[in-house]
């Protein structure tokens, strides 16, 4: 069986696992882990043990090259988040340890160096953001509200020198390659972007930006010599309607970079000016969205081209390479979710790849909070230095009750540790709340995670009992050493006037039932969320930005119904709708809702339901909105009736996930993992 899989992988993924060359370097395959800043550095820019072990694991997982990033040329002035620094010789020992860890796993070690330019803020950089010209963000930016200061010519010369000095440190620290970050709207990108670079001197416009890059690259090359590779990351397109880099400019830039002696071009896309409804590489945007740009640029240059964006399927990666659209594929978040993606693909163990679901919640959305990133589906991320999933000292008989994300995660890790696991799920499907998320047309990736758990539990020998409730009487039958309660939560029914009146219209339903497709919904709908009603999260704990799941259910039910052509009102009692949803999900999501004609209102209270409509109140005025269906999603309450019944009946009892406190998938999956390490 195993051999057969090997053969499939060997024959079908030939190109992906073929060695490839970038300048003087030979990579063991065509897979690059691109720069993914993780906020693992110390606040003063030093490399940590956490980072070293995290990257060691990813190198051991089989990628051809890791681009570590981004390290900043001035600290803290050039940082955008908690970047590491390469701005002083005192950083060399830490950077050297990191390069060594990467190389020890067989990957080439490349370091990305950058200056954030206008995409930072004074509170992070401890200095005012700078730019070739003082151009603010087009729509004003939630992240970067300050208008940047124009750089003087002396400052530009200093920046060029600082990149050269950073490259020298990379060499002294033993890195194989350097990548210059000229994508995503950071400083080097701004020089190349005619929309932002309006300087009137020799560094102005695209021509001036290329002059700047030529001088900078010359300085870097002088410092690294010819036996280190030099890469530049650029945008194929910026996707900014008002202007910016398009394929026309990126062609010119790529050709110029080749002339300046660069060894490879790494193509990406978007800046913080981008206002694309599919957003920041969320699960709503199709895999390989930018491959066309790599293909076009590859035709214009003779150096290798790398392409990125949701390339998680090894066969798709192979296709991109085999069709000559790029020379290397960059795989970022999938290597966060499963560092062994390359190894498993090479061995044909596709079903063992823990899928990235492109939710952005653990990674991108955490990045901007300045906390260390994590991963929804991989609780080990960033903890490689401190924990191990080791075999249990004494294998136990464990019952897990509930097949939602928390229960699935617990069952998987318990079984990996050698425990005998029986999982009870009262419905006939595994997934719990994850299933309901798939109700939205833009959340389909989550199905891959459920499939992963189904297959892993089967392979690990977990006894899955579908359609069966675990009752206290069953303790005597199963005699568990430990019971893990992961029974989830159920929607709270608000005590609203008229809610039980049974009007023909509006019919009253909850958002989870809408997502599950269990109820009929009319053509005109009002969805109520984020009230201060929920006593479990917002009400009792007073967590200002809590994510109890009610907001998620509401917005995804909104998206489902709006995409079916219904007229939807989405109202929230808070000053923000669904405050718990992260930035990179929220912006494209609300763009989509806006384009679909959803009518959204904040600071609105639903006062009651009346025959034919819903009475809402905002700014002191009451109005009746006539709708066919009223959907509520105002909070969840833990389903844990089993807890009291089992207390003192079993040797060990644990309550996890929503059954402990309603929250999101990240917390549920991590809870399951943690409890499984304890038993
Ligand atoms: C948490 C996070 C941090 C990132 N930091 C950087 C960075 O420092 N430099 C960079 O060029 N790209 C950065 N990226 C973008 C990734 O390199 C990559 O282009 C993006 O994740 C899309 O690839 P994927 O779909 O394979 O994840 C970051 C991405 C994530 C998720
Ligand atoms: S947090 Fe979500 S998007 Fe980020 S790596 Fe993990 S699964 Fe993928």
XYZ file of C-alpha atoms and ligand atoms in Angstrom:
718
model
C 0.000 0.000 0.000
C 2.698 2.407 1.113
C 4.839 1.444 -1.876
C 1.925 2.105 -4.241
C 1.535 5.585 -2.823
C 5.232 6.223 -3.292
C 4.915 5.248 -6.931
C 1.987 7.635 -7.483
C 3.905 10.488 -5.904
C 7.091 9.606 -7.759
C 5.384 9.604 -11.134
C 2.917 12.414 -10.606
C 5.053 14.913 -8.700
C 8.254 14.648 -10.706
C 8.740 18.325 -11.312
C 7.904 19.341 -7.730
C 10.631 17.154 -6.321
C 13.192 17.848 -8.996
C 16.202 19.821 -7.708
C 16.255 23.432 -8.875
C 18.830 26.163 -9.132
C 18.691 29.762 -7.911
C 21.932 31.516 -8.804
C 24.733 29.601 -7.087
C 22.356 27.469 -4.984
C 20.987 24.045 -5.725
C 17.685 23.430 -3.897
C 16.609 19.845 -3.211
C 13.165 20.505 -4.716
C 10.936 23.259 -6.083
C 9.196 24.129 -2.832
C 10.002 27.401 -1.128
C 8.608 28.482 2.209
C 8.247 32.248 1.664
C 8.728 34.869 4.355
C 6.124 34.634 7.103
C 6.818 37.045 9.898
C 5.669 35.383 13.105
C 6.234 37.967 15.844
C 8.552 35.464 17.517
C 11.437 37.952 17.858
C 11.983 39.836 21.097
C 10.718 43.386 21.181
C 14.307 44.547 20.723
C 14.727 42.478 17.571
C 16.610 39.372 18.718
C 15.986 35.831 17.492
C 14.374 33.501 20.037
C 14.515 29.753 20.731
C 10.878 29.641 19.669
C 11.818 30.851 16.174
C 14.812 28.545 15.880
C 12.876 25.356 16.651
C 9.899 26.469 14.567
C 12.095 26.885 11.485
C 14.147 23.766 12.211
C 10.908 21.761 12.107
C 9.904 23.313 8.788
C 13.265 22.599 7.250
C 13.089 18.989 8.462
C 9.654 18.857 6.829
C 11.337 18.914 3.435
C 11.008 22.349 1.813
C 13.792 23.259 -0.602
C 14.413 26.733 0.773
C 13.108 28.759 3.690
C 12.927 32.500 3.285
C 13.001 33.837 6.802
C 11.370 37.190 7.183
C 11.237 39.857 7.400
C 14.266 41.219 9.219
C 14.530 44.991 9.361
C 17.413 47.258 8.381
C 16.636 49.779 11.144
C 15.186 48.762 14.452
C 12.523 49.664 15.431
C 12.016 52.429 12.823
C 11.701 50.036 9.869
C 9.472 47.421 11.468
C 5.818 46.788 10.720
C 5.157 44.237 13.449
C 7.514 42.450 15.850
C 10.137 41.876 13.163
C 13.609 40.656 13.974
C 16.475 43.056 13.275
C 19.531 42.857 11.065
C 20.447 46.457 11.725
C 23.463 45.941 13.969
C 26.289 43.420 14.393
C 24.893 42.483 17.799
C 22.151 40.553 15.976
C 24.590 38.330 14.041
C 24.946 35.484 16.633
C 21.172 34.932 16.851
C 20.770 35.124 13.081
C 23.639 32.644 12.713
C 21.916 30.136 15.014
C 18.744 30.445 12.989
C 20.531 29.963 9.650
C 22.259 26.906 11.097
C 18.953 25.404 12.294
C 17.413 25.857 8.843
C 20.409 24.378 7.070
C 20.567 21.433 9.463
C 17.216 20.241 8.110
C 18.454 20.288 4.513
C 16.740 23.474 3.291
C 18.665 26.452 1.953
C 18.497 29.452 4.264
C 17.458 32.778 2.771
C 16.782 35.897 4.821
C 14.325 38.562 3.692
C 15.348 42.106 4.556
C 12.996 45.034 4.564
C 11.997 48.528 5.532
C 8.279 48.950 6.265
C 8.087 52.471 4.793
C 4.546 53.839 5.059
C 3.029 50.520 6.186
C 3.693 50.920 9.857
C 2.731 53.355 12.568
C 4.532 55.466 15.128
C 3.383 53.306 18.008
C 5.259 50.338 16.493
C 8.184 52.015 14.729
C 8.741 54.656 17.437
C 9.191 57.049 14.518
C 6.869 58.599 11.960
C 6.296 56.317 8.901
C 8.282 57.340 5.820
C 7.760 57.036 2.080
C 9.261 58.355 -1.169
C 6.339 60.848 -1.138
C 3.811 61.759 1.555
C 0.948 59.760 0.053
C -1.714 58.560 2.497
C -3.642 55.346 2.119
C -6.258 55.601 -0.571
C -9.271 54.830 1.539
C -7.602 55.772 4.775
C -6.365 52.694 6.512
C -7.620 51.031 9.625
C -4.114 49.766 10.182
C -2.039 52.771 9.096
C -3.870 56.037 9.640
C -0.805 58.339 9.555
C 0.231 60.298 6.450
C 3.865 59.282 5.871
C 6.733 61.760 5.841
C 8.716 62.225 2.604
C 12.258 60.871 2.768
C 15.121 63.283 2.184
C 17.812 62.376 -0.315
C 20.317 61.824 2.497
C 17.936 59.424 4.138
C 17.565 57.523 0.855
C 21.341 57.176 0.632
C 21.426 55.950 4.236
C 18.759 53.348 3.455
C 20.769 52.062 0.497
C 23.816 51.755 2.762
C 21.785 50.079 5.508
C 20.548 47.397 3.091
C 24.185 46.759 2.105
C 25.235 46.479 5.751
C 22.321 44.155 6.486
C 23.374 41.932 3.588
C 26.926 41.824 4.962
C 25.545 40.645 8.322
C 23.496 37.971 6.562
C 26.665 36.722 4.956
C 28.579 36.754 8.239
C 25.717 34.867 9.899
C 26.019 32.095 7.314
C 22.842 32.580 5.255
C 22.787 31.116 1.737
C 20.700 33.886 0.213
C 19.148 37.284 0.735
C 15.724 38.405 -0.446
C 14.842 42.080 -0.762
C 11.220 42.746 0.142
C 9.929 44.966 -2.655
C 6.328 43.717 -2.519
C 3.156 44.263 -0.485
C 3.429 48.043 -0.142
C 6.556 48.279 2.012
C 9.284 50.820 1.308
C 11.011 49.258 -1.719
C 7.616 48.603 -3.268
C 6.683 52.251 -2.714
C 9.728 53.375 -4.675
C 8.610 51.189 -7.609
C 4.969 52.213 -7.360
C 4.284 55.290 -9.528
C 1.082 55.953 -7.590
C 3.016 56.471 -4.373
C 6.404 57.625 -5.663
C 5.764 61.173 -6.861
C 9.223 62.510 -6.173
C 10.566 65.088 -8.520
C 14.238 64.160 -8.041
C 16.259 61.316 -9.629
C 14.485 58.772 -7.394
C 10.992 59.747 -8.568
C 8.496 57.665 -10.592
C 9.161 54.159 -11.877
C 12.382 55.223 -13.548
C 13.668 56.783 -10.328
C 12.464 53.792 -8.323
C 14.481 51.498 -10.563
C 17.525 53.745 -10.117
C 17.078 53.398 -6.365
C 16.824 49.603 -6.702
C 19.901 49.454 -8.939
C 21.993 51.335 -6.389
C 20.591 49.265 -3.541
C 21.146 45.947 -5.327
C 24.668 47.009 -6.282
C 25.436 47.643 -2.598
C 23.908 44.360 -1.513
C 25.789 42.387 -4.156
C 29.070 44.054 -3.164
C 28.479 42.739 0.343
C 27.311 39.196 -0.407
C 29.459 38.395 -3.432
C 28.545 35.908 -6.124
C 28.340 32.749 -4.030
C 25.224 33.894 -2.201
C 21.927 34.126 -4.059
C 20.022 37.384 -4.303
C 16.240 37.336 -4.711
C 13.731 40.159 -4.936
C 10.071 39.821 -4.038
C 7.789 42.025 -6.128
C 4.085 42.321 -6.792
C 2.796 40.991 -10.099
C -0.081 43.404 -9.524
C -1.207 45.607 -6.663
C -4.950 45.227 -7.304
C -5.601 48.872 -6.491
C -8.247 50.388 -8.722
C -6.848 53.907 -8.377
C -3.359 53.012 -9.627
C -0.212 51.213 -8.603
C 1.719 48.337 -10.071
C 0.032 46.336 -12.816
C 1.496 43.684 -15.077
C 2.873 46.457 -17.276
C 5.065 47.836 -14.502
C 5.968 44.450 -13.054
C 7.287 43.351 -16.467
C 9.507 46.399 -16.631
C 10.628 45.894 -13.033
C 11.396 42.192 -13.507
C 13.470 42.821 -16.611
C 15.378 45.582 -14.858
C 16.038 43.404 -11.814
C 17.456 40.699 -14.048
C 19.749 43.292 -15.582
C 20.855 44.428 -12.114
C 22.069 40.885 -11.381
C 19.264 39.426 -9.306
C 19.154 35.584 -9.249
C 15.404 35.021 -8.907
C 12.142 36.919 -8.764
C 9.511 35.995 -6.230
C 6.062 37.102 -7.393
C 3.335 38.058 -4.971
C 0.487 40.576 -5.011
C -1.548 43.224 -3.123
C -0.693 46.040 -0.743
C -2.592 47.605 2.138
C -4.242 49.879 -0.452
C -5.805 46.827 -2.080
C -9.533 46.697 -1.638
C -10.373 43.358 -3.139
C -13.543 41.537 -2.094
C -11.633 38.264 -2.052
C -9.128 39.876 0.229
C -5.877 38.983 1.787
C -5.532 35.472 0.494
C -8.485 34.362 2.600
C -10.236 31.091 1.848
C -12.605 33.102 -0.353
C -9.945 33.743 -2.985
C -9.223 30.921 -5.429
C -5.924 29.019 -5.186
C -3.199 30.311 -7.464
C -4.862 33.683 -8.048
C -1.536 35.228 -9.095
C -0.135 32.400 -11.214
C -1.025 34.282 -14.408
C 1.341 37.070 -13.335
C 4.226 34.647 -12.783
C 3.539 33.079 -16.162
C 3.619 36.452 -17.871
C 6.780 37.581 -16.106
C 8.511 34.274 -16.698
C 8.159 34.902 -20.419
C 10.019 38.198 -20.017
C 13.053 37.043 -17.987
C 15.586 34.231 -17.990
C 16.017 33.910 -14.233
C 13.838 31.660 -12.062
C 10.396 32.868 -11.057
C 8.691 31.852 -7.819
C 4.933 32.067 -7.339
C 2.774 32.013 -4.232
C -0.855 32.028 -3.142
C -2.857 29.194 -1.706
C -0.827 26.484 -3.374
C -1.649 23.658 -0.985
C -2.426 20.863 -3.381
C 0.793 19.084 -4.455
C -0.789 18.148 -7.770
C -1.695 21.749 -8.491
C 1.858 22.770 -7.578
C 3.137 20.154 -10.005
C 0.833 21.453 -12.724
C 2.076 25.035 -12.327
C 5.660 23.834 -12.697
C 4.995 21.306 -15.433
C 3.140 23.881 -17.524
C 6.138 26.174 -17.196
C 4.223 28.922 -15.408
C 6.838 29.222 -12.664
C 10.095 27.571 -11.631
C 9.347 27.281 -7.922
C 6.176 27.310 -5.831
C 6.077 29.191 -2.558
C 3.928 27.565 0.103
C 3.417 29.681 3.200
C 0.387 28.930 5.344
C 0.199 25.272 4.374
C 3.684 24.816 5.852
C 2.448 26.524 9.003
C -0.469 24.126 9.236
C 1.716 21.133 8.457
C 5.494 21.552 8.288
C 5.747 18.072 6.793
C 3.681 18.945 3.737
C 6.604 18.283 1.349
C 7.617 14.988 2.970
C 4.069 13.682 3.078
C 3.475 14.699 -0.541
C 6.685 13.025 -1.649
C 5.678 9.829 0.112
C 2.174 9.961 -1.349
C 0.610 10.364 2.115
C -1.751 13.063 0.895
C -4.497 12.188 3.363
C -2.081 12.803 6.255
C -1.476 16.426 5.282
C -3.089 18.585 7.939
C -4.867 21.108 5.725
C -4.531 24.835 6.072
C -8.087 26.127 5.797
C -6.963 29.686 4.971
C -8.982 31.106 7.844
C -6.169 33.568 8.721
C -7.331 33.573 12.317
C -4.239 32.128 13.932
C -1.692 33.631 11.546
C -2.456 36.823 9.610
C -5.084 38.128 11.977
C -2.872 37.521 14.987
C 0.137 39.110 13.284
C -1.442 42.559 13.363
C -2.212 42.238 17.059
C 1.591 42.001 17.581
C 1.211 38.703 19.437
C 3.101 35.575 18.334
C 1.220 33.892 15.531
C -0.453 30.551 15.983
C -2.468 28.270 13.728
C -6.081 27.197 14.016
C -5.411 23.651 12.901
C -1.882 23.217 14.242
C -1.622 23.980 17.958
C 2.067 22.974 17.876
C 2.992 26.008 15.786
C 5.438 28.177 17.698
C 5.607 25.694 20.554
C 8.056 23.274 18.959
C 10.694 24.436 21.458
C 8.625 23.586 24.517
C 6.293 20.677 23.860
C 6.243 17.280 22.241
C 3.378 14.947 21.442
C 5.048 12.068 23.285
C 3.587 8.621 23.966
C 1.621 8.530 27.230
C 3.422 6.990 30.233
C 0.346 4.908 30.950
C -2.097 4.433 28.052
C -5.649 5.009 29.253
C -9.165 4.240 28.182
C -10.589 7.650 27.220
C -14.091 8.593 26.154
C -14.497 11.819 24.185
C -18.056 13.109 24.037
C -18.724 15.339 21.032
C -17.361 15.290 17.497
C -16.942 19.029 16.951
C -13.556 20.725 16.579
C -12.590 20.370 20.252
C -13.554 16.700 20.445
C -11.907 15.834 17.127
C -8.699 17.552 18.111
C -8.644 15.847 21.525
C -9.379 12.425 20.044
C -6.645 12.777 17.432
C -3.910 13.759 19.883
C -5.013 11.265 22.530
C -4.828 8.473 19.965
C -1.437 9.683 18.698
C -0.207 9.396 22.267
C -1.304 5.791 22.445
C -4.530 6.076 24.431
C -7.520 3.922 23.581
C -10.133 6.443 22.435
C -13.874 6.125 21.929
C -15.617 9.169 20.487
C -19.363 9.663 20.782
C -21.188 12.031 18.454
C -24.921 12.255 18.766
C -25.507 13.317 15.162
C -24.558 11.245 12.162
C -21.718 13.531 11.056
C -18.410 14.630 12.530
C -17.561 18.341 12.540
C -19.995 20.047 14.938
C -19.924 23.796 14.401
C -17.417 23.324 11.566
C -20.175 21.793 9.468
C -22.319 24.872 9.873
C -19.518 27.193 8.750
C -19.543 25.409 5.418
C -23.061 26.753 4.939
C -21.455 29.954 3.622
C -20.317 29.673 0.001
C -16.994 31.292 0.894
C -16.094 28.902 3.748
C -15.749 25.680 1.815
C -12.133 24.984 2.800
C -13.341 23.904 6.225
C -14.700 20.712 4.669
C -11.107 19.608 4.069
C -10.379 19.831 7.789
C -13.344 17.642 8.697
C -12.208 15.117 6.100
C -8.702 15.180 7.592
C -10.008 14.353 11.056
C -12.306 11.609 9.746
C -9.404 9.902 8.013
C -6.926 10.383 10.859
C -9.291 9.074 13.517
C -9.924 6.036 11.345
C -6.207 5.457 10.783
C -5.413 5.942 14.457
C -8.011 3.387 15.473
C -10.368 5.742 17.309
C -13.691 4.017 17.850
C -16.109 6.614 16.432
C -19.716 6.110 17.462
C -21.969 8.248 15.295
C -25.613 8.811 16.117
C -24.960 7.823 19.715
C -25.188 9.873 22.878
C -22.953 9.053 25.810
C -25.077 8.714 28.947
C -23.965 8.417 32.588
C -25.193 4.819 32.616
C -22.613 3.972 29.972
C -19.781 4.613 32.411
C -20.272 1.119 33.763
C -20.104 -0.336 30.273
C -17.065 1.555 28.974
C -15.272 2.028 32.315
C -13.272 5.046 31.097
C -10.186 6.264 32.973
C -10.996 9.717 31.646
C -13.933 11.431 29.975
C -13.512 14.554 27.860
C -16.711 16.548 27.454
C -16.713 18.432 24.160
C -20.435 18.738 23.676
C -20.298 22.270 22.288
C -22.857 24.994 22.794
C -26.339 25.837 21.665
C -27.809 29.140 20.493
C -29.382 31.284 23.176
C -32.988 32.189 22.421
C -33.444 35.874 23.211
C -36.329 36.821 25.500
C -37.955 39.138 22.989
C -41.498 40.284 22.963
C -43.365 38.298 20.327
C -40.673 35.688 19.797
C -43.016 32.828 20.656
C -46.141 34.385 19.162
C -46.030 32.075 16.143
C -46.719 34.765 13.512
C -46.912 33.622 9.882
C -44.388 36.345 9.178
C -41.811 36.757 10.350
C -40.877 33.184 11.056
C -38.277 33.049 13.842
C -35.177 30.875 13.378
C -31.590 30.828 14.637
C -28.499 31.372 12.473
C -27.056 27.911 13.058
C -30.196 26.303 11.680
C -29.962 28.598 8.670
C -26.351 27.568 8.040
C -27.235 23.929 8.506
C -30.011 24.288 5.926
C -32.516 22.968 8.481
C -35.052 25.791 8.101
C -36.874 27.593 5.318
C -36.027 31.259 5.000
C -38.135 33.868 3.185
C -36.924 36.450 0.684
C -36.692 39.334 3.148
C -34.677 38.616 6.268
C -33.493 40.456 9.340
C -30.516 38.972 11.185
C -29.789 40.157 14.709
C -26.374 39.662 16.239
C -23.933 40.948 18.813
C -26.372 42.144 21.333
C -25.257 42.515 24.895
C -27.654 39.727 25.533
C -25.341 36.751 25.805
C -24.595 36.170 29.478
C -21.717 33.776 28.841
C -19.232 35.867 26.935
C -20.089 39.517 26.350
C -22.524 39.885 29.196
C -20.737 38.172 32.062
C -17.119 38.329 31.112
C -17.433 41.810 29.571
C -14.831 40.877 26.992
C -14.898 43.781 24.599
C -13.710 41.803 21.580
C -14.907 38.359 22.490
C -15.647 35.918 19.719
C -18.316 33.588 21.042
C -19.392 32.322 17.637
C -22.660 34.248 17.499
C -21.152 36.940 15.285
C -19.588 34.356 12.993
C -22.858 32.456 12.642
C -24.693 35.696 11.897
C -22.357 36.997 9.210
C -21.970 33.658 7.496
C -25.723 33.113 7.539
C -25.988 36.618 6.058
C -23.518 35.708 3.332
C -25.317 32.449 2.573
C -28.739 34.114 2.312
C -27.505 37.166 0.387
C -25.712 34.954 -2.110
C -29.042 33.144 -2.640
C -30.461 36.493 -3.739
C -32.414 37.366 -0.584
C -32.651 40.857 0.825
C -30.874 40.779 4.171
C -30.707 43.297 6.999
C -27.866 42.619 9.430
C -28.168 44.562 12.660
C -25.937 44.665 15.697
C -26.390 46.264 19.043
C -22.678 46.959 19.294
C -20.690 49.758 17.689
C -19.025 47.095 15.519
C -20.622 44.124 13.816
C -18.884 40.905 14.886
C -15.921 42.536 16.633
C -14.242 39.163 17.174
C -13.617 38.512 13.477
C -10.048 39.262 12.430
C -8.998 42.071 10.149
C -8.052 40.069 7.051
C -11.340 38.188 7.112
C -13.521 41.099 8.124
C -12.554 43.567 5.379
C -13.193 41.299 2.361
C -16.219 39.760 4.069
C -17.890 43.126 4.571
C -16.941 44.150 1.041
C -18.730 41.081 -0.255
C -21.779 41.742 1.913
C -21.817 45.320 0.687
C -21.580 44.250 -2.977
C -24.412 41.761 -2.417
C -26.624 44.582 -1.185
C -26.814 43.575 2.497
C -28.157 46.423 4.606
C -26.055 46.689 7.758
C -26.703 48.753 10.850
C -24.796 49.115 14.111
C -25.908 50.405 17.504
C -29.367 49.072 16.801
C -31.441 47.167 19.310
C -34.161 44.730 18.366
C -37.093 45.522 20.656
C -39.588 42.905 19.626
C -41.348 40.936 16.964
C -44.721 41.917 15.732
C -47.119 40.631 13.091
C -45.318 41.117 9.774
C -42.068 42.581 11.014
C -39.453 43.393 13.591
C -39.324 46.532 15.747
C -35.819 47.951 15.871
C -34.593 50.932 17.778
C -31.639 53.163 16.952
C -30.749 56.748 17.910
C -33.883 56.859 20.042
C -36.233 56.090 17.151
C -38.320 52.914 16.854
C -39.047 51.510 13.376
C -40.821 48.450 12.097
C -38.994 46.550 9.358
C -41.247 44.226 7.396
C -39.512 40.879 6.867
C -40.452 37.262 6.174
C -37.883 35.727 8.512
C -36.194 36.909 11.692
C -32.844 35.211 12.364
C -31.236 35.579 15.778
C -27.639 34.917 16.703
C -27.098 36.603 20.015
C -24.931 34.149 21.888
C -24.321 30.540 22.759
C -24.712 28.688 25.974
C -22.511 25.714 26.838
C -24.155 22.304 26.479
C -22.815 20.542 29.512
C -25.622 18.742 31.249
C -23.387 15.676 31.222
C -20.780 17.355 33.404
C -22.808 17.296 36.601
C -24.035 13.812 35.896
C -20.491 12.478 35.525
C -18.876 14.381 38.374
C -17.448 11.883 40.877
C -18.449 9.036 38.595
C -15.244 8.846 36.528
C -11.596 9.086 37.653
C -10.798 12.076 35.411
C -13.273 14.512 33.885
C -12.409 17.377 31.533
C -14.616 19.981 29.854
C -13.270 21.650 26.736
C -14.177 23.885 23.796
C -17.560 25.587 23.646
C -18.817 23.303 26.412
C -16.368 25.151 28.691
C -16.762 28.627 27.191
C -18.286 29.442 23.792
C -15.553 30.661 21.488
C -14.137 30.039 18.014
C -12.521 27.111 16.190
C -8.982 28.173 17.160
C -9.764 27.930 20.860
C -11.743 24.737 20.462
C -9.009 22.897 18.552
C -6.285 24.163 20.869
C -8.315 23.185 23.929
C -8.654 19.653 22.602
C -4.924 19.447 21.989
C -4.026 20.758 25.449
C -6.275 18.350 27.282
C -4.908 15.458 25.249
C -1.383 16.340 26.359
C -2.458 16.310 30.020
C -4.048 12.850 30.088
C 1.494 35.622 9.324
C 2.055 35.995 7.986
C 3.167 36.824 7.921
C 3.712 37.161 6.688
N 4.858 37.914 6.654
C 5.439 38.163 5.459
C 6.687 38.822 5.395
O 7.295 39.166 6.409
N 7.201 39.064 4.170
C 6.584 38.675 3.023
O 7.109 38.910 1.939
N 5.401 38.045 3.060
C 4.830 37.753 4.238
N 3.671 37.035 4.283
C 3.037 36.587 3.019
C 3.456 35.147 2.674
O 4.815 35.094 2.323
C 2.637 34.606 1.495
O 2.871 35.421 0.393
C 1.144 34.572 1.767
O 0.894 33.932 2.987
C 0.409 33.819 0.661
O 0.918 32.532 0.548
P 0.078 31.242 1.023
O -1.226 31.330 0.338
O 0.893 30.053 0.614
O -0.053 31.365 2.487
C 3.111 36.680 5.502
C 2.013 35.837 5.582
C 1.486 35.477 6.809
C 0.317 34.537 6.855
S -4.339 29.950 11.052
Fe -5.714 29.291 9.415
S -4.838 30.297 7.604
Fe -3.283 30.435 9.157
S -2.000 28.671 8.738
Fe -3.471 28.029 10.269
S -5.197 27.159 9.143
Fe -3.931 28.274 7.707
